[in-house]
XYZ file of N, CA and C in Angstrom:
408
model
N 127.467 105.926 118.757
C 127.514 105.921 117.309
C 126.166 105.451 116.779
N 125.602 106.196 115.839
C 124.338 105.849 115.206
C 124.621 105.270 113.833
N 124.168 104.044 113.593
C 124.328 103.397 112.304
C 122.956 103.161 111.695
N 122.854 103.341 110.383
C 121.620 103.096 109.651
C 121.946 102.152 108.503
N 121.180 101.125 108.342
C 121.400 100.196 107.241
C 121.265 100.927 105.921
N 122.290 100.841 105.088
C 122.317 101.557 103.814
C 121.980 100.657 102.635
N 122.594 99.466 102.585
C 122.362 98.576 101.462
C 122.534 97.128 101.867
N 121.933 96.280 101.112
C 122.148 94.847 101.208
C 122.687 94.448 99.851
N 123.812 93.759 99.825
C 124.402 93.360 98.557
C 124.589 91.858 98.532
N 124.080 91.246 97.487
C 124.180 89.805 97.329
C 125.072 89.484 96.148
N 126.006 88.561 96.351
C 126.754 88.046 95.222
C 125.802 87.245 94.350
N 125.954 87.354 93.038
C 125.018 86.692 92.135
C 125.756 86.059 90.968
N 125.447 84.808 90.697
C 125.985 84.153 89.522
C 125.273 84.591 88.254
N 124.060 85.125 88.392
C 123.282 85.561 87.246
C 122.413 86.748 87.659
N 122.978 87.980 87.615
C 122.214 89.152 88.045
C 120.905 89.353 87.284
N 120.853 88.943 86.007
C 119.605 89.109 85.256
C 118.495 88.220 85.826
N 118.819 86.972 86.169
C 117.823 86.083 86.771
C 117.393 86.608 88.135
N 118.352 87.124 88.906
C 118.014 87.697 90.211
C 117.140 88.925 90.053
N 117.446 89.756 89.051
C 116.617 90.933 88.783
C 115.187 90.505 88.464
N 115.024 89.493 87.622
C 113.693 89.023 87.275
C 112.936 88.569 88.526
N 113.631 87.867 89.423
C 113.000 87.378 90.651
C 112.554 88.532 91.533
N 113.461 89.439 91.880
C 113.129 90.510 92.823
C 112.240 91.582 92.195
N 112.465 91.887 90.919
C 111.677 92.931 90.265
C 110.331 92.388 89.781
N 110.361 91.297 89.053
C 109.113 90.772 88.474
C 108.296 89.973 89.487
N 108.920 88.996 90.147
C 108.143 88.122 91.037
C 107.746 88.799 92.339
N 108.653 89.599 92.924
C 108.331 90.248 94.199
C 107.882 91.696 94.033
N 107.956 92.232 92.814
C 107.419 93.558 92.545
C 108.237 94.715 93.078
N 109.543 94.505 93.355
C 110.373 95.596 93.858
C 110.813 96.484 92.695
N 110.719 97.809 92.851
C 111.090 98.715 91.761
C 112.575 98.596 91.402
N 112.867 98.621 90.103
C 114.238 98.539 89.608
C 114.824 99.942 89.547
N 116.008 100.149 90.160
C 116.648 101.459 90.185
C 117.873 101.519 89.274
N 118.652 100.440 89.190
C 119.852 100.380 88.354
C 119.837 99.050 87.618
N 120.141 99.090 86.310
C 120.172 97.873 85.517
C 121.419 97.891 84.639
N 122.572 97.512 85.220
C 123.834 97.431 84.496
C 124.201 95.967 84.333
N 125.157 95.672 83.453
C 125.528 94.276 83.193
C 125.810 93.488 84.462
N 126.678 93.971 85.315
C 127.100 93.219 86.488
C 126.511 93.750 87.793
N 125.563 94.680 87.700
C 124.947 95.259 88.897
C 123.491 95.589 88.633
N 122.637 95.063 89.469
C 121.212 95.396 89.460
C 120.887 95.926 90.855
N 120.159 97.028 90.923
C 119.738 97.572 92.211
C 118.221 97.680 92.194
N 117.586 97.037 93.174
C 116.147 97.165 93.334
C 115.878 97.906 94.636
N 114.769 98.604 94.685
C 114.365 99.329 95.886
C 113.462 98.425 96.714
N 113.850 98.123 97.945
C 113.045 97.211 98.764
C 111.894 97.903 99.497
N 111.402 99.012 98.967
C 110.284 99.743 99.557
C 110.583 100.246 100.961
N 111.873 100.550 101.214
C 112.318 101.170 102.460
C 113.143 102.382 102.069
N 112.704 103.577 102.450
C 113.436 104.789 102.088
C 114.894 104.695 102.503
N 115.790 105.010 101.563
C 117.206 105.086 101.863
C 117.935 103.755 101.873
N 117.272 102.651 101.582
C 117.920 101.343 101.609
C 118.023 100.797 100.197
N 119.239 100.460 99.775
C 119.465 99.825 98.479
C 119.607 98.328 98.673
N 119.198 97.603 97.683
C 119.320 96.150 97.675
C 120.026 95.792 96.378
N 121.321 95.466 96.485
C 122.169 95.287 95.311
C 122.407 93.822 94.995
N 122.424 93.511 93.710
C 122.710 92.171 93.202
C 123.889 92.325 92.267
N 125.058 91.790 92.648
C 126.244 92.054 91.844
C 127.123 90.826 91.692
N 128.017 90.873 90.702
C 128.899 89.749 90.413
C 130.231 89.833 91.148
N 130.537 90.929 91.814
C 131.857 91.026 92.447
C 131.927 90.338 93.811
N 130.830 89.756 94.283
C 130.814 88.955 95.505
C 130.468 87.517 95.147
N 130.995 86.575 95.915
C 130.539 85.194 95.740
C 129.143 85.073 96.348
N 128.510 83.967 96.135
C 127.122 83.802 96.568
C 127.010 82.945 97.839
N 127.327 83.502 99.025
C 127.107 82.756 100.270
C 125.618 82.765 100.640
N 125.253 81.964 101.603
C 123.856 81.856 102.025
C 123.457 83.060 102.876
N 122.345 83.655 102.535
C 121.793 84.797 103.261
C 120.282 84.614 103.308
N 119.664 84.956 104.414
C 118.198 84.962 104.487
C 117.738 86.403 104.368
N 116.828 86.626 103.471
C 116.273 87.957 103.235
C 114.810 87.882 103.635
N 114.397 88.780 104.521
C 113.018 88.744 105.000
C 112.259 89.984 104.583
N 111.037 89.772 104.139
C 110.129 90.847 103.781
C 108.901 90.751 104.670
N 108.190 91.855 104.806
C 106.980 91.929 105.618
C 105.810 92.257 104.711
N 104.666 91.632 104.938
C 103.462 91.910 104.158
C 102.244 91.953 105.070
N 101.179 92.573 104.565
C 99.888 92.542 105.248
C 98.978 91.496 104.628
N 99.402 90.913 103.498
C 98.537 90.022 102.735
C 99.310 88.785 102.281
N 99.562 87.876 103.209
C 100.325 86.676 102.875
C 99.556 85.786 101.897
N 98.238 85.732 102.022
C 97.430 84.951 101.069
C 97.627 85.468 99.648
N 97.609 86.796 99.486
C 97.816 87.393 98.166
C 99.201 87.076 97.615
N 100.208 87.103 98.494
C 101.572 86.764 98.080
C 101.608 85.312 97.610
N 101.020 84.402 98.399
C 101.025 82.991 98.026
C 100.274 82.763 96.714
N 99.141 83.449 96.539
C 98.383 83.314 95.297
C 99.230 83.733 94.100
N 99.953 84.830 94.231
C 100.778 85.314 93.121
C 101.946 84.372 92.847
N 102.585 83.866 93.883
C 103.681 82.918 93.689
C 103.173 81.647 93.008
N 101.988 81.166 93.419
C 101.392 79.991 92.770
C 101.089 80.283 91.303
N 100.525 81.456 91.033
C 100.192 81.843 89.659
C 101.435 81.810 88.777
N 102.574 82.227 89.342
C 103.823 82.260 88.592
C 104.534 80.913 88.569
N 104.037 79.938 89.308
C 104.683 78.635 89.360
C 105.953 78.634 90.194
N 106.087 79.581 91.119
C 107.265 79.655 91.999
C 107.054 78.748 93.198
N 107.919 77.742 93.385
C 107.770 76.871 94.555
C 108.112 77.603 95.855
N 107.359 77.299 96.902
C 107.622 77.859 98.229
C 107.121 76.868 99.262
N 107.581 77.045 100.492
C 107.091 76.217 101.589
C 106.351 77.101 102.580
N 105.420 76.498 103.288
C 104.607 77.238 104.239
C 103.211 77.417 103.675
N 102.407 78.169 104.378
C 102.781 79.024 105.506
C 103.016 78.210 106.775
N 103.872 78.773 107.619
C 104.155 78.137 108.907
C 104.450 79.233 109.934
N 104.277 78.903 111.209
C 104.585 79.869 112.268
C 106.065 80.265 112.216
N 106.315 81.529 112.513
C 107.680 82.057 112.530
C 107.884 82.823 113.826
N 109.062 83.409 113.972
C 109.385 84.166 115.176
C 108.475 85.384 115.329
N 108.394 85.922 116.512
C 107.577 87.088 116.842
C 106.101 86.892 116.490
N 105.645 85.648 116.546
C 104.245 85.377 116.296
C 103.821 85.539 114.843
N 104.769 85.633 113.932
C 104.429 85.823 112.527
C 104.130 84.486 111.853
N 103.511 84.573 110.694
C 103.344 83.450 109.790
C 104.179 83.769 108.561
N 104.871 82.749 108.014
C 105.741 83.044 106.882
C 105.710 81.938 105.833
N 106.100 82.328 104.640
C 106.401 81.381 103.573
C 107.875 81.563 103.242
N 108.468 80.512 102.716
C 109.889 80.552 102.404
C 110.100 80.012 100.993
N 110.981 80.653 100.263
C 111.335 80.220 98.928
C 112.782 80.581 98.661
N 113.292 80.157 97.525
C 114.667 80.485 97.151
C 114.657 81.319 95.888
N 115.599 82.272 95.827
C 115.770 83.037 94.602
C 116.635 82.214 93.644
N 116.881 82.689 92.416
C 117.632 81.899 91.441
C 119.051 81.531 91.865
N 119.663 82.254 92.804
C 121.010 81.938 93.280
C 121.002 81.071 94.529
N 119.823 80.672 95.012
C 119.732 79.816 96.183
C 119.643 80.564 97.503
N 119.531 81.906 97.467
C 119.347 82.656 98.701
C 117.949 82.372 99.245
N 117.852 82.212 100.539
C 116.561 81.970 101.171
C 115.821 83.287 101.338
N 114.574 83.310 100.912
C 113.717 84.488 101.031
C 112.517 84.098 101.879
N 112.271 84.868 102.941
C 111.087 84.657 103.780
C 110.176 85.861 103.620
N 108.900 85.571 103.525
C 107.900 86.635 103.494
C 107.015 86.420 104.703
N 107.022 87.398 105.601
C 106.378 87.293 106.910
C 105.145 88.183 106.996
N 104.182 87.717 107.789
C 103.012 88.528 108.099
C 102.720 88.415 109.595
N 102.584 89.553 110.269
C 102.237 89.510 111.693
C 100.855 88.886 111.898
N 100.668 88.313 113.076
C 99.377 87.742 113.459
C 98.932 88.394 114.756
N 97.809 87.937 115.283
C 97.312 88.437 116.580
C 98.375 88.321 117.665
N 99.206 87.272 117.594
C 100.225 87.036 118.611
C 101.497 87.834 118.436
N 101.592 88.642 117.394
C 102.792 89.448 117.152
C 102.789 90.693 118.033
N 103.980 91.228 118.341
C 104.042 92.479 119.113
C 103.355 93.618 118.353
N 102.804 94.559 119.085
C 102.067 95.668 118.480
C 102.931 96.465 117.516
N 104.214 96.683 117.859
C 105.078 97.470 116.972
C 105.207 96.813 115.602
N 105.204 95.471 115.566
C 105.324 94.757 114.298
C 104.013 94.854 113.507
N 102.900 94.755 114.207
C 101.604 94.931 113.548
C 101.490 96.346 112.981
N 101.975 97.335 113.751
C 101.948 98.721 113.279
C 102.808 98.902 112.035
N 103.983 98.262 112.025
C 104.876 98.359 110.870
C 104.200 97.774 109.633
N 103.559 96.630 109.782
C 102.860 96.022 108.650
C 101.693 96.895 108.196
N 101.022 97.535 109.139
C 99.882 98.389 108.788
C 100.314 99.581 107.946
N 101.572 99.998 108.070
C 102.072 101.147 107.305
C 102.499 100.776 105.884
N 102.494 99.494 105.563
C 102.857 99.089 104.212
C 101.820 99.653 103.259
N 102.288 100.262 102.173
C 101.392 100.881 101.199
C 100.429 99.886 100.573
N 99.509 100.381 99.817
C 98.494 99.527 99.220
C 99.068 98.620 98.144
N 100.244 98.954 97.587
C 100.868 98.072 96.584
C 101.409 96.857 97.298
N 101.061 95.670 96.843
C 101.530 94.431 97.451
C 103.003 94.226 97.164
N 103.685 93.465 98.050
C 105.074 93.139 97.816
C 105.222 92.313 96.542
N 104.248 91.520 96.252
C 104.261 90.784 94.991
C 103.215 91.418 94.109
N 103.655 92.078 93.048
C 102.732 92.810 92.175
C 102.554 92.072 90.856
N 101.330 91.804 90.540
C 101.087 91.148 89.253
C 101.207 92.176 88.122
N 101.643 91.700 86.999
C 101.766 92.583 85.838
C 103.024 93.422 85.829
N 103.922 93.260 86.764
C 105.183 94.021 86.775
C 106.180 93.393 85.854
């Protein structure tokens, strides 16, 4: 059986605040903006990332990959968003960690020299638009 990840759905106490975080702070394109449902595109073809009120808000770690962790940190600092790191992470990556408005843990990872080649290749394919886009 072949399975492909279709969507990630997070329960949200305040979908508008979550939308602002993922769309404005992390620069993810907004696809759906309804009262109780926000859908952002996580820059992965065919994958939806849903923020909705019909689920409770359990703890989930959401990880993103970047080629420019310094740029991400600079943008988060500019916005006054608290984060921890950078610190070493699994697979030889360096990461920063922060929380979204509902308390979900968000990690932003960047491969290093010590990361496996496949992970470095994946990061190299990230488009020129940063995961955190200023002016969005």
